[in-house]
Coordinates of C-alpha atoms in Angstrom, one line a residue:
X1 CA -5.9 114.1 22.1
X2 CA -4.7 115.9 25.3
X3 CA -6.5 119.0 26.3
X4 CA -5.2 122.7 26.3
X5 CA -4.8 124.2 29.8
X6 CA -6.3 127.8 30.0
X7 CA -6.5 130.2 32.8
X8 CA -10.0 132.2 33.3
X9 CA -9.4 135.9 33.2
X10 CA -12.7 137.1 34.4
X11 CA -15.7 135.6 36.2
X12 CA -18.3 134.0 33.8
X13 CA -21.9 133.1 34.8
X14 CA -22.9 130.6 31.9
X15 CA -26.5 130.0 30.9
X16 CA -26.7 126.3 31.5
X17 CA -29.6 126.0 29.1
X18 CA -27.4 127.4 26.3
X19 CA -24.7 124.9 26.9
X20 CA -22.4 127.3 28.6
X21 CA -19.8 126.8 31.3
X22 CA -19.5 128.9 34.3
X23 CA -16.3 129.8 35.9
X24 CA -14.4 132.1 38.1
X25 CA -11.5 134.4 37.5
X26 CA -8.1 132.5 38.2
X27 CA -9.7 129.0 37.6
X28 CA -7.9 126.6 35.5
X29 CA -10.0 124.9 32.7
X30 CA -9.2 122.6 29.7
X31 CA -9.8 123.6 26.2
X32 CA -11.2 120.4 24.2
X33 CA -12.4 122.2 21.0
X34 CA -11.5 125.4 19.3
X35 CA -13.4 125.0 16.2
X36 CA -17.0 125.9 17.6
X37 CA -16.8 129.2 15.9
X38 CA -18.5 132.7 16.7
X39 CA -15.9 133.6 19.4
X40 CA -16.6 130.2 21.5
X41 CA -14.6 127.3 22.5
X42 CA -15.5 124.1 24.2
X43 CA -13.9 123.5 27.5
X44 CA -13.9 121.0 30.6
X45 CA -13.7 122.4 34.3
X46 CA -11.6 120.6 36.9
X47 CA -14.7 118.9 38.2
X48 CA -15.4 117.2 34.7
X49 CA -18.2 119.7 33.5
X50 CA -18.2 120.3 29.9
X51 CA -19.6 123.5 28.2
X52 CA -18.9 126.6 26.0
X53 CA -16.8 129.4 27.1
X54 CA -16.0 132.7 25.4
X55 CA -12.4 132.8 24.1
X56 CA -11.8 136.3 25.2
X57 CA -12.5 135.3 28.7
X58 CA -9.6 132.8 29.0
X59 CA -5.9 132.7 28.3
X60 CA -4.1 129.6 27.0
X61 CA -1.1 128.9 29.4
X62 CA 0.2 125.5 28.0
X63 CA -0.2 123.4 24.8
X64 CA 0.5 119.6 25.1
X65 CA 3.2 118.1 23.0
X66 CA 1.8 116.5 19.9
X67 CA 1.4 112.7 20.0
X68 CA 3.0 110.8 17.1
X69 CA 2.0 107.4 16.2
X70 CA 4.8 104.5 16.3
X71 CA 6.9 103.7 13.3
X72 CA 5.5 101.0 11.2
X73 CA 7.0 97.6 11.4
X74 CA 9.7 96.5 8.8
X75 CA 8.5 95.9 5.4
X76 CA 5.4 97.9 6.0
X77 CA 6.5 101.3 4.9
X78 CA 4.0 103.4 3.3
X79 CA 4.4 104.5 -0.1
X80 CA 5.6 108.1 -0.9
X81 CA 2.9 110.6 -1.0
X82 CA 1.9 112.4 -4.3
X83 CA 3.7 115.6 -4.9
X84 CA 0.6 117.4 -5.7
X85 CA -2.9 117.3 -4.2
X86 CA -5.7 115.4 -6.1
X87 CA -7.6 117.8 -8.4
X88 CA -10.1 115.0 -9.7
X89 CA -8.1 114.0 -12.7
X90 CA -5.1 111.8 -13.6
X91 CA -2.0 112.6 -15.4
X92 CA 1.0 115.0 -15.0
X93 CA 0.9 117.6 -12.1
X94 CA -0.3 121.1 -13.2
X95 CA 2.4 123.4 -14.6
X96 CA 3.2 126.2 -12.0
X97 CA 5.0 128.5 -14.6
X98 CA 8.4 126.9 -13.9
X99 CA 10.6 124.5 -15.8
X100 CA 11.3 121.2 -13.7
X101 CA 9.0 120.1 -11.1
X102 CA 10.0 120.8 -7.6
X103 CA 10.6 117.7 -5.3
X104 CA 8.3 119.3 -2.7
X105 CA 5.7 122.0 -2.7
X106 CA 4.5 124.0 0.2
X107 CA 0.8 123.7 1.1
X108 CA 0.6 127.3 1.3
X109 CA 1.4 128.1 -2.1
X110 CA -1.0 125.3 -3.3
X111 CA -3.6 126.7 -1.1
X112 CA -3.2 130.3 -2.4
X113 CA -3.1 129.1 -6.0
X114 CA -6.1 126.8 -5.8
X115 CA -8.8 128.7 -4.1
X116 CA -12.3 127.6 -4.3
X117 CA -13.5 128.2 -7.8
X118 CA -17.1 129.3 -7.0
X119 CA -17.4 132.3 -9.1
X120 CA -21.1 132.4 -8.0
X121 CA -22.9 135.0 -10.1
X122 CA -25.6 137.6 -9.3
X123 CA -29.1 136.6 -9.1
X124 CA -30.2 140.3 -9.5
X125 CA -29.6 140.1 -13.4
X126 CA -33.4 139.4 -13.7
X127 CA -34.5 142.9 -13.0
X128 CA -36.9 143.8 -15.8
X129 CA -38.7 140.5 -16.0
X130 CA -41.9 139.7 -14.6
X131 CA -40.9 138.2 -11.4
X132 CA -40.0 139.2 -7.7
X133 CA -36.7 140.6 -7.4
X134 CA -34.3 139.1 -4.9
X135 CA -32.4 140.6 -2.2
X136 CA -29.2 140.2 0.2
X137 CA -30.1 138.2 3.4
X138 CA -28.4 137.6 6.8
X139 CA -27.0 134.4 7.9
X140 CA -25.4 133.4 11.2
X141 CA -25.2 130.6 13.8
X142 CA -28.1 129.1 15.8
X143 CA -27.9 128.6 19.6
X144 CA -25.9 125.5 20.6
X145 CA -27.2 122.2 21.7
X146 CA -25.3 119.8 23.6
X147 CA -24.5 117.2 20.9
X148 CA -21.8 117.8 18.3
X149 CA -22.3 121.3 17.1
X150 CA -23.6 121.9 13.6
X151 CA -23.8 125.6 12.0
X152 CA -27.3 126.5 10.8
X153 CA -29.0 129.8 9.6
X154 CA -30.6 131.9 12.2
X155 CA -30.7 135.4 13.5
X156 CA -30.7 137.3 17.0
X157 CA -33.0 140.4 17.4
X158 CA -31.2 143.3 18.9
X159 CA -32.8 146.8 19.5
X160 CA -30.8 147.8 16.4
X161 CA -32.3 145.3 14.2
X162 CA -31.5 141.7 12.8
X163 CA -28.0 140.8 13.9
X164 CA -26.1 137.6 12.8
X165 CA -27.0 135.1 15.4
X166 CA -24.5 134.2 18.1
X167 CA -24.5 131.5 20.8
X168 CA -25.4 133.9 23.6
X169 CA -25.7 137.3 24.8
X170 CA -22.1 138.0 25.1
X171 CA -20.6 136.2 22.0
X172 CA -21.0 138.8 19.2
X173 CA -19.2 141.5 21.4
X174 CA -16.7 138.8 22.4
X175 CA -16.2 137.6 18.8
X176 CA -15.6 141.0 17.6
X177 CA -12.7 141.5 20.0
X178 CA -14.4 144.5 21.5
X179 CA -14.3 143.2 25.0
X180 CA -10.7 142.3 24.8
X181 CA -10.0 145.8 23.7
X182 CA -12.2 147.4 26.3
X183 CA -10.7 145.4 29.1
X184 CA -7.2 146.4 28.3
X185 CA -6.0 142.9 26.9
X186 CA -4.7 144.6 23.8
X187 CA -2.1 147.4 24.7
X188 CA 0.2 147.3 21.5
X189 CA 1.8 150.6 20.6
X190 CA 0.6 151.9 17.1
X191 CA 2.8 153.8 14.8
X192 CA 1.8 157.2 13.8
X193 CA 1.6 156.1 10.2
X194 CA -1.0 153.4 11.1
X195 CA -3.3 155.8 12.9
X196 CA -6.8 156.5 11.7
X197 CA -7.8 160.0 12.6
X198 CA -11.3 161.1 13.9
X199 CA -12.1 164.8 14.3
X200 CA -15.0 166.9 15.5
X201 CA -17.4 168.8 13.2
X202 CA -20.6 170.7 13.4
X203 CA -22.4 167.4 12.6
X204 CA -20.5 165.4 15.2
X205 CA -17.2 163.1 14.9
X206 CA -16.1 162.4 11.3
X207 CA -13.4 160.3 9.6
X208 CA -10.5 162.7 8.7
X209 CA -10.1 163.0 5.0
X210 CA -6.6 163.6 4.2
X211 CA -6.7 163.9 0.3
X212 CA -9.1 164.4 -2.6
X213 CA -9.6 160.7 -3.2
X214 CA -9.7 158.6 -6.2
X215 CA -11.9 156.6 -8.6
X216 CA -11.8 153.2 -10.0
X217 CA -13.2 151.7 -13.2
X218 CA -14.4 148.1 -13.5
X219 CA -14.5 147.3 -17.1
X220 CA -13.9 144.8 -19.9
X221 CA -15.1 141.6 -18.4
X222 CA -13.8 138.4 -20.4
X223 CA -14.1 134.8 -20.1
X224 CA -10.8 132.9 -19.1
X225 CA -9.9 129.5 -18.2
X226 CA -7.2 127.4 -16.5
X227 CA -6.1 123.8 -16.0
X228 CA -6.3 123.3 -19.8
X229 CA -9.8 124.8 -20.1
X230 CA -11.3 122.5 -17.4
X231 CA -12.2 125.5 -15.4
X232 CA -13.6 128.7 -16.7
X233 CA -14.4 132.0 -15.0
X234 CA -15.1 135.7 -15.8
X235 CA -12.3 138.3 -15.1
X236 CA -12.9 141.9 -14.7
X237 CA -10.3 144.6 -15.5
X238 CA -10.0 147.4 -12.5
X239 CA -8.1 150.7 -13.3
X240 CA -7.7 153.2 -10.3
X241 CA -7.2 156.8 -11.3
X242 CA -4.1 157.4 -9.2
X243 CA -2.1 154.7 -11.0
X244 CA -4.0 154.0 -14.2
X245 CA -2.4 150.3 -14.1
X246 CA -5.2 147.8 -15.0
X247 CA -5.5 144.7 -12.6
X248 CA -7.6 141.5 -13.4
X249 CA -9.8 140.5 -10.7
X250 CA -12.3 137.4 -10.5
X251 CA -15.5 137.5 -8.3
X252 CA -13.6 135.3 -5.8
X253 CA -11.2 138.0 -5.5
X254 CA -13.9 140.4 -4.7
X255 CA -15.4 137.9 -2.2
X256 CA -11.9 137.4 -0.4
X257 CA -11.7 141.3 -0.2
X258 CA -15.1 141.6 1.2
X259 CA -14.3 139.1 4.0
X260 CA -11.1 140.8 4.9
X261 CA -12.8 144.1 5.1
X262 CA -15.5 142.8 7.5
X263 CA -13.0 141.0 9.6
X264 CA -10.8 144.3 9.9
X265 CA -13.4 147.1 10.2
X266 CA -15.7 146.0 13.0
X267 CA -17.4 149.5 13.3
X268 CA -17.7 150.0 9.4
X269 CA -20.6 148.1 7.7
X270 CA -19.4 146.6 4.6
X271 CA -22.1 146.4 1.8
X272 CA -22.8 143.0 0.3
X273 CA -21.5 142.0 -2.9
X274 CA -23.8 141.0 -5.8
X275 CA -25.4 137.5 -5.2
X276 CA -24.2 134.4 -6.3
X277 CA -25.9 132.3 -8.9
X278 CA -25.5 128.8 -10.2
X279 CA -26.7 129.3 -13.9
X280 CA -26.3 131.9 -16.4
X281 CA -22.9 133.0 -15.4
X282 CA -21.5 133.3 -18.8
X283 CA -24.6 135.0 -20.5
X284 CA -23.7 138.4 -21.8
X285 CA -26.6 140.2 -20.1
X286 CA -25.6 138.8 -16.8
X287 CA -22.0 139.6 -17.1
X288 CA -22.8 143.2 -18.0
X289 CA -25.2 143.5 -15.0
X290 CA -22.7 141.9 -12.8
X291 CA -20.2 144.5 -14.0
X292 CA -22.4 147.3 -13.1
X293 CA -23.1 146.0 -9.6
X294 CA -19.3 145.4 -8.9
X295 CA -18.7 148.8 -10.2
X296 CA -21.4 150.3 -7.9
X297 CA -19.8 148.3 -4.9
X298 CA -16.2 149.7 -5.8
X299 CA -17.5 153.1 -6.0
X300 CA -18.9 153.1 -2.5
X301 CA -15.6 151.7 -1.2
X302 CA -13.4 154.1 -2.9
X303 CA -15.5 157.0 -1.5
X304 CA -15.0 155.8 2.1
X305 CA -12.2 157.7 3.8
X306 CA -10.9 154.7 5.8
X307 CA -11.5 151.7 3.5
X308 CA -10.0 153.6 0.4
X309 CA -6.7 154.1 2.1
X310 CA -6.6 150.8 3.8
X311 CA -3.7 148.5 2.8
X312 CA -5.6 145.5 1.9
X313 CA -8.0 147.5 -0.5
X314 CA -5.0 149.2 -2.2
X315 CA -3.4 145.8 -2.3
X316 CA -6.4 144.5 -4.1
X317 CA -6.5 147.5 -6.5
X318 CA -2.9 147.5 -7.5
X319 CA -1.1 144.2 -7.2
X320 CA -0.4 142.7 -10.6
X321 CA 2.3 140.1 -9.4
X322 CA 1.4 136.7 -8.4
X323 CA 4.0 136.3 -5.8
X324 CA 3.4 139.8 -4.4
X325 CA -0.2 139.2 -4.4
X326 CA 0.3 136.0 -2.3
X327 CA 2.4 137.7 0.2
X328 CA -0.1 140.6 0.5
X329 CA -2.9 138.2 0.9
X330 CA -1.2 136.3 3.8
X331 CA -0.3 139.6 5.4
X332 CA -3.8 140.9 5.2
X333 CA -5.1 137.6 6.7
X334 CA -2.6 138.1 9.7
X335 CA -3.3 141.8 10.3
X336 CA -2.9 142.4 13.9
X337 CA -5.2 145.4 13.9
X338 CA -8.2 143.7 12.7
X339 CA -11.5 142.9 14.8
X340 CA -11.4 144.6 18.2
X341 CA -7.9 145.7 17.7
X342 CA -8.9 148.0 14.9
X343 CA -10.0 150.3 17.7
X344 CA -6.3 150.6 18.8
X345 CA -5.5 152.5 15.7
X346 CA -8.3 155.2 16.1
X347 CA -6.9 158.6 17.3
X348 CA -10.0 160.4 18.6
X349 CA -10.6 163.9 20.0
X350 CA -9.6 164.5 23.6
X351 CA -13.1 165.4 24.8
X352 CA -14.8 162.7 26.8
X353 CA -18.4 161.5 25.7
X354 CA -21.4 161.5 27.9
X355 CA -23.0 158.0 27.8
X356 CA -26.5 159.3 28.1
X357 CA -25.9 161.5 25.1
X358 CA -24.3 158.9 22.9
X359 CA -27.1 156.3 23.8
X360 CA -29.6 159.1 22.7
X361 CA -27.9 159.3 19.5
X362 CA -27.9 155.6 19.0
X363 CA -31.5 155.2 19.6
X364 CA -32.3 157.7 17.0
X365 CA -30.0 156.2 14.5
X366 CA -31.4 152.9 15.3
X367 CA -34.9 154.1 14.6
X368 CA -33.7 155.6 11.4
X369 CA -32.1 152.3 9.9
X370 CA -35.1 150.3 11.0
X371 CA -37.4 152.8 9.4
X372 CA -35.3 153.3 6.2
X373 CA -35.2 149.5 5.9
X374 CA -38.9 149.3 5.8
X375 CA -39.0 152.3 3.3
X376 CA -36.5 150.6 0.9
X377 CA -38.9 147.5 1.1
X378 CA -41.9 149.6 0.2
X379 CA -40.3 151.5 -2.5
X380 CA -38.9 148.4 -4.2
X381 CA -42.5 146.8 -4.1
X382 CA -44.2 149.9 -5.3
X383 CA -41.9 150.6 -8.2
X384 CA -41.6 147.0 -9.2
X385 CA -45.4 146.6 -9.3
X386 CA -45.7 149.8 -11.3
X387 CA -43.1 148.6 -13.6
X388 CA -44.8 145.5 -14.2
X389 CA -48.0 147.3 -15.1
X390 CA -46.1 149.4 -17.6
X391 CA -44.7 146.3 -19.3
X392 CA -48.1 144.4 -19.2
X393 CA -51.4 146.1 -18.6
X394 CA -50.5 149.6 -19.7
X395 CA -49.0 148.6 -23.0
X396 CA -52.1 146.3 -23.6
X397 CA -54.7 148.8 -22.7
X398 CA -53.0 151.5 -25.0
X399 CA -52.7 149.1 -27.6
X400 CA -56.4 148.2 -27.5
X401 CA -57.1 151.9 -27.7
X402 CA -54.9 152.4 -30.6
X403 CA -56.4 149.2 -32.5
X404 CA -59.9 150.6 -31.9
X405 CA -59.1 153.8 -33.6
X406 CA -57.3 151.9 -36.4
X407 CA -60.4 149.9 -36.9
X408 CA -62.5 153.1 -37.0
X409 CA -60.3 154.5 -39.5
X410 CA -60.8 151.3 -41.8
X411 CA -64.4 151.9 -41.6
X412 CA -64.2 155.6 -42.4
X413 CA -62.1 154.8 -45.3
X414 CA -65.1 153.2 -47.1
X415 CA -66.1 156.8 -47.8
X416 CA -63.8 158.1 -50.3
X417 CA -65.1 161.8 -50.4
X418 CA -62.4 164.5 -50.2
X419 CA -63.9 165.9 -46.9
X420 CA -63.6 162.4 -45.2
X421 CA -60.3 161.3 -46.3
X422 CA -58.4 164.0 -44.0
X423 CA -60.5 162.9 -41.0
X424 CA -59.9 159.3 -41.7
X425 CA -56.1 159.9 -42.0
X426 CA -56.1 162.0 -38.5
X427 CA -58.0 159.1 -36.8
X428 CA -55.6 156.5 -38.3
X429 CA -52.8 158.6 -37.1
X430 CA -54.2 158.7 -33.5
X431 CA -54.4 155.0 -33.4
X432 CA -50.7 154.8 -34.3
X433 CA -50.0 157.3 -31.7
X434 CA -51.6 155.3 -29.0
X435 CA -49.6 152.3 -30.1
X436 CA -46.6 154.1 -29.8
X437 CA -47.4 155.4 -26.4
X438 CA -48.1 151.8 -25.3
X439 CA -44.7 150.8 -26.5
X440 CA -43.3 153.9 -24.6
X441 CA -44.7 152.8 -21.4
X442 CA -43.2 149.3 -21.9
X443 CA -39.7 150.5 -22.7
X444 CA -39.7 153.1 -19.8
X445 CA -38.7 151.1 -16.7
X446 CA -35.1 150.3 -17.7
X447 CA -34.8 154.1 -17.9
X448 CA -36.1 155.3 -14.5
X449 CA -37.8 152.4 -12.4
X450 CA -35.0 149.8 -12.7
X451 CA -32.0 152.1 -11.9
X452 CA -34.0 153.3 -8.9
X453 CA -34.9 149.7 -7.7
X454 CA -31.4 148.7 -8.1
X455 CA -30.4 151.8 -6.0
X456 CA -32.8 150.8 -3.3
X457 CA -31.5 147.3 -3.1
X458 CA -28.0 148.6 -2.6
X459 CA -29.1 150.5 0.3
X460 CA -31.4 147.7 1.6
X461 CA -28.3 145.5 1.6
X462 CA -26.1 148.2 3.2
X463 CA -28.8 148.9 6.0
X464 CA -28.9 145.1 6.9
X465 CA -25.3 145.3 7.9
X466 CA -25.7 148.0 10.4
X467 CA -27.1 145.9 13.3
X468 CA -23.9 143.9 13.6
X469 CA -21.8 147.1 13.7
X470 CA -24.1 148.7 16.3
X471 CA -24.1 145.6 18.4
X472 CA -20.6 146.2 19.1
X473 CA -21.2 149.5 20.4
X474 CA -24.1 148.3 22.4
X475 CA -21.8 145.5 24.1
X476 CA -19.2 148.3 24.9
X477 CA -21.8 150.7 26.5
X478 CA -23.2 147.6 28.4
X479 CA -19.6 146.7 29.8
X480 CA -19.1 150.2 31.0
X481 CA -22.3 150.1 32.9
X482 CA -21.3 146.6 34.4
X483 CA -17.9 148.2 35.4
X484 CA -19.4 151.2 37.0
X485 CA -21.7 149.0 39.1
X486 CA -18.6 146.9 40.2
X487 CA -17.0 150.2 41.2
X488 CA -20.0 150.9 43.5
X489 CA -19.7 147.5 44.9
X490 CA -15.7 148.2 45.6
X491 CA -14.8 145.3 43.0
X492 CA -13.1 147.7 40.6
X493 CA -11.0 150.8 41.3
X494 CA -11.8 154.2 39.9
X495 CA -8.7 154.2 37.6
X496 CA -9.5 150.8 36.4
X497 CA -13.3 151.9 35.5
X498 CA -11.7 155.0 33.8
X499 CA -9.6 153.0 31.6
X500 CA -12.7 151.1 30.4
X501 CA -14.7 154.4 29.9
X502 CA -11.9 155.9 27.9
X503 CA -11.7 153.0 25.6
X504 CA -15.5 152.7 25.3
X505 CA -15.4 156.3 24.3
X506 CA -12.9 155.2 21.3
X507 CA -15.6 152.7 20.1
X508 CA -18.2 155.3 20.4
X509 CA -16.3 158.0 18.3
X510 CA -15.6 155.3 15.7
X511 CA -19.3 154.3 15.5
X512 CA -20.5 157.9 15.5
X513 CA -17.9 158.8 12.8
X514 CA -19.3 156.0 10.5
X515 CA -23.0 157.0 11.4
X516 CA -22.2 160.5 10.1
X517 CA -20.3 159.2 7.2
X518 CA -23.5 157.0 6.2
X519 CA -25.7 160.0 6.6
X520 CA -23.5 162.4 4.3
X521 CA -23.3 159.7 1.7
X522 CA -27.0 159.0 1.9
X523 CA -27.8 162.8 1.4
X524 CA -25.7 163.0 -1.8
X525 CA -26.9 159.6 -3.1
X526 CA -30.7 160.0 -2.9
X527 CA -30.4 163.6 -4.3
X528 CA -28.7 161.9 -7.3
X529 CA -31.1 159.1 -7.4
X530 CA -34.3 161.4 -7.3
X531 CA -32.9 163.8 -9.8
X532 CA -32.2 161.1 -12.4
X533 CA -35.6 159.6 -11.7
X534 CA -37.6 162.7 -12.1
X535 CA -35.6 163.9 -15.2
X536 CA -36.4 160.7 -16.8
X537 CA -40.2 160.9 -15.9
X538 CA -40.2 164.4 -17.2
X539 CA -38.6 163.4 -20.5
X540 CA -41.1 160.5 -20.7
X541 CA -44.1 162.6 -20.3
X542 CA -42.9 165.3 -22.7
X543 CA -42.5 162.6 -25.4
X544 CA -46.0 161.3 -24.5
X545 CA -47.5 164.8 -24.7
X546 CA -45.6 165.4 -27.9
X547 CA -47.4 162.2 -29.4
X548 CA -50.7 163.4 -28.4
X549 CA -50.0 167.0 -29.7
X550 CA -48.9 165.5 -33.0
X551 CA -52.2 163.5 -33.3
X552 CA -54.2 166.7 -32.4
X553 CA -52.5 168.8 -35.1
X554 CA -53.9 166.2 -37.7
X555 CA -57.4 167.6 -37.2
X556 CA -56.4 171.1 -37.8
X557 CA -58.6 172.3 -40.6
X558 CA -55.5 173.7 -42.6
X559 CA -54.2 170.1 -43.1

């Protein structure tokens, strides 16, 4: 296959040990592969050297004409292809809802209709059992080797924490499109209706909230099937308060939405969805737990002033027509303002930012994220261990105490004198009280510990998405410093550098606005978490005290 000709836009000093290809601005190279991923292509230079190049550093100038094979000789014409792709079974093609079968069906329609049917379920449904709780992890791409590339899990350490790994020091910023935006490669005019406004506040930049917001209920999960029962799935009913129209969504629809939000909003960390699971997906307890976790995820999304008003999110919440869903799906996947282009829609205050001040705020927030991540791990472990003791040792020990008093009462019952019978009854009641207290301890974790643990897990997952967003900002600041150095060397003009600084301010404003949104949400959330936990604790110990007071009352001389 002929290679694609491309022109290099900037100088690039590649790392030969990382399989990268060095080139100079204006040089012509030939793209041999565009499926490497993570913002990289494979290319060959004019002298025949082969290596990886960041796709935002090059511009395609010509694409070779496709090569068609010669026609088959007479009498060797191939048989006509099937009208429908193979679904692993024979017989008639699936009914698409129309009458007669069309002579030709577009691949796009089939692709939309036959998404991957992996409605993998959450592994968090085991909260409450005597086992370690699982959490959301990070996965990325390992550094490349010179053989045919294979994607494997890995991670890259940034000063902001663990980042989904990339092929090199530039790729995360390049992949996000941040560098293309910063260097003025994306200059489309944005309509006022598409602009997202950021305003100053006493706490710093914030997303402008233009209305009072809305809620969305996730309810009524039910098992459905298609292809005459060959494929089953759970559908959840979503009902936004602004329309009260119910839409049905599967887990794969949530997964698709999550992917679109991640692609579009590069400076807004998107919380992970509930984990997938292979078994137990149709058990009632699991379905109810999954519904609660999806409700928590939707609640967080509808509270976000940017995401809650985004076209793709509203399409997810409101579309009830299959054809309109497919149109909206394609439109979202071809959104021109996703990735680095998202920064084009931001309307920021006119006040320039001071790089040193911004870096200081980022350093503090970085320490905050890393510290809170460790705090979440500690709290999850501590409360989980205590809950296990409540269910096991605490219940067992209180039951032993209760049994010992019950045995003492049996012995005392051998004395049938009137003066002894009252004491025997009181001791027997005390044994029952301690047995009840043991049961109370065993039943308490679902009321206080488990909801708190689930909330900590939600924040742990959210915090793990922050390094990727902060890495985009780190790349912008690094590029500004690089341009300032080039200005000192008379390789860039003052106006060119000022354009880069202005665009970097836009990235900084977006990142700072999201940081402040996170802190505001955190204050509200943790106040709510702690109030609920302490109320349940107080109620528990009041009931425990009441049990002991009732037992004490039995020893009153008046009884």
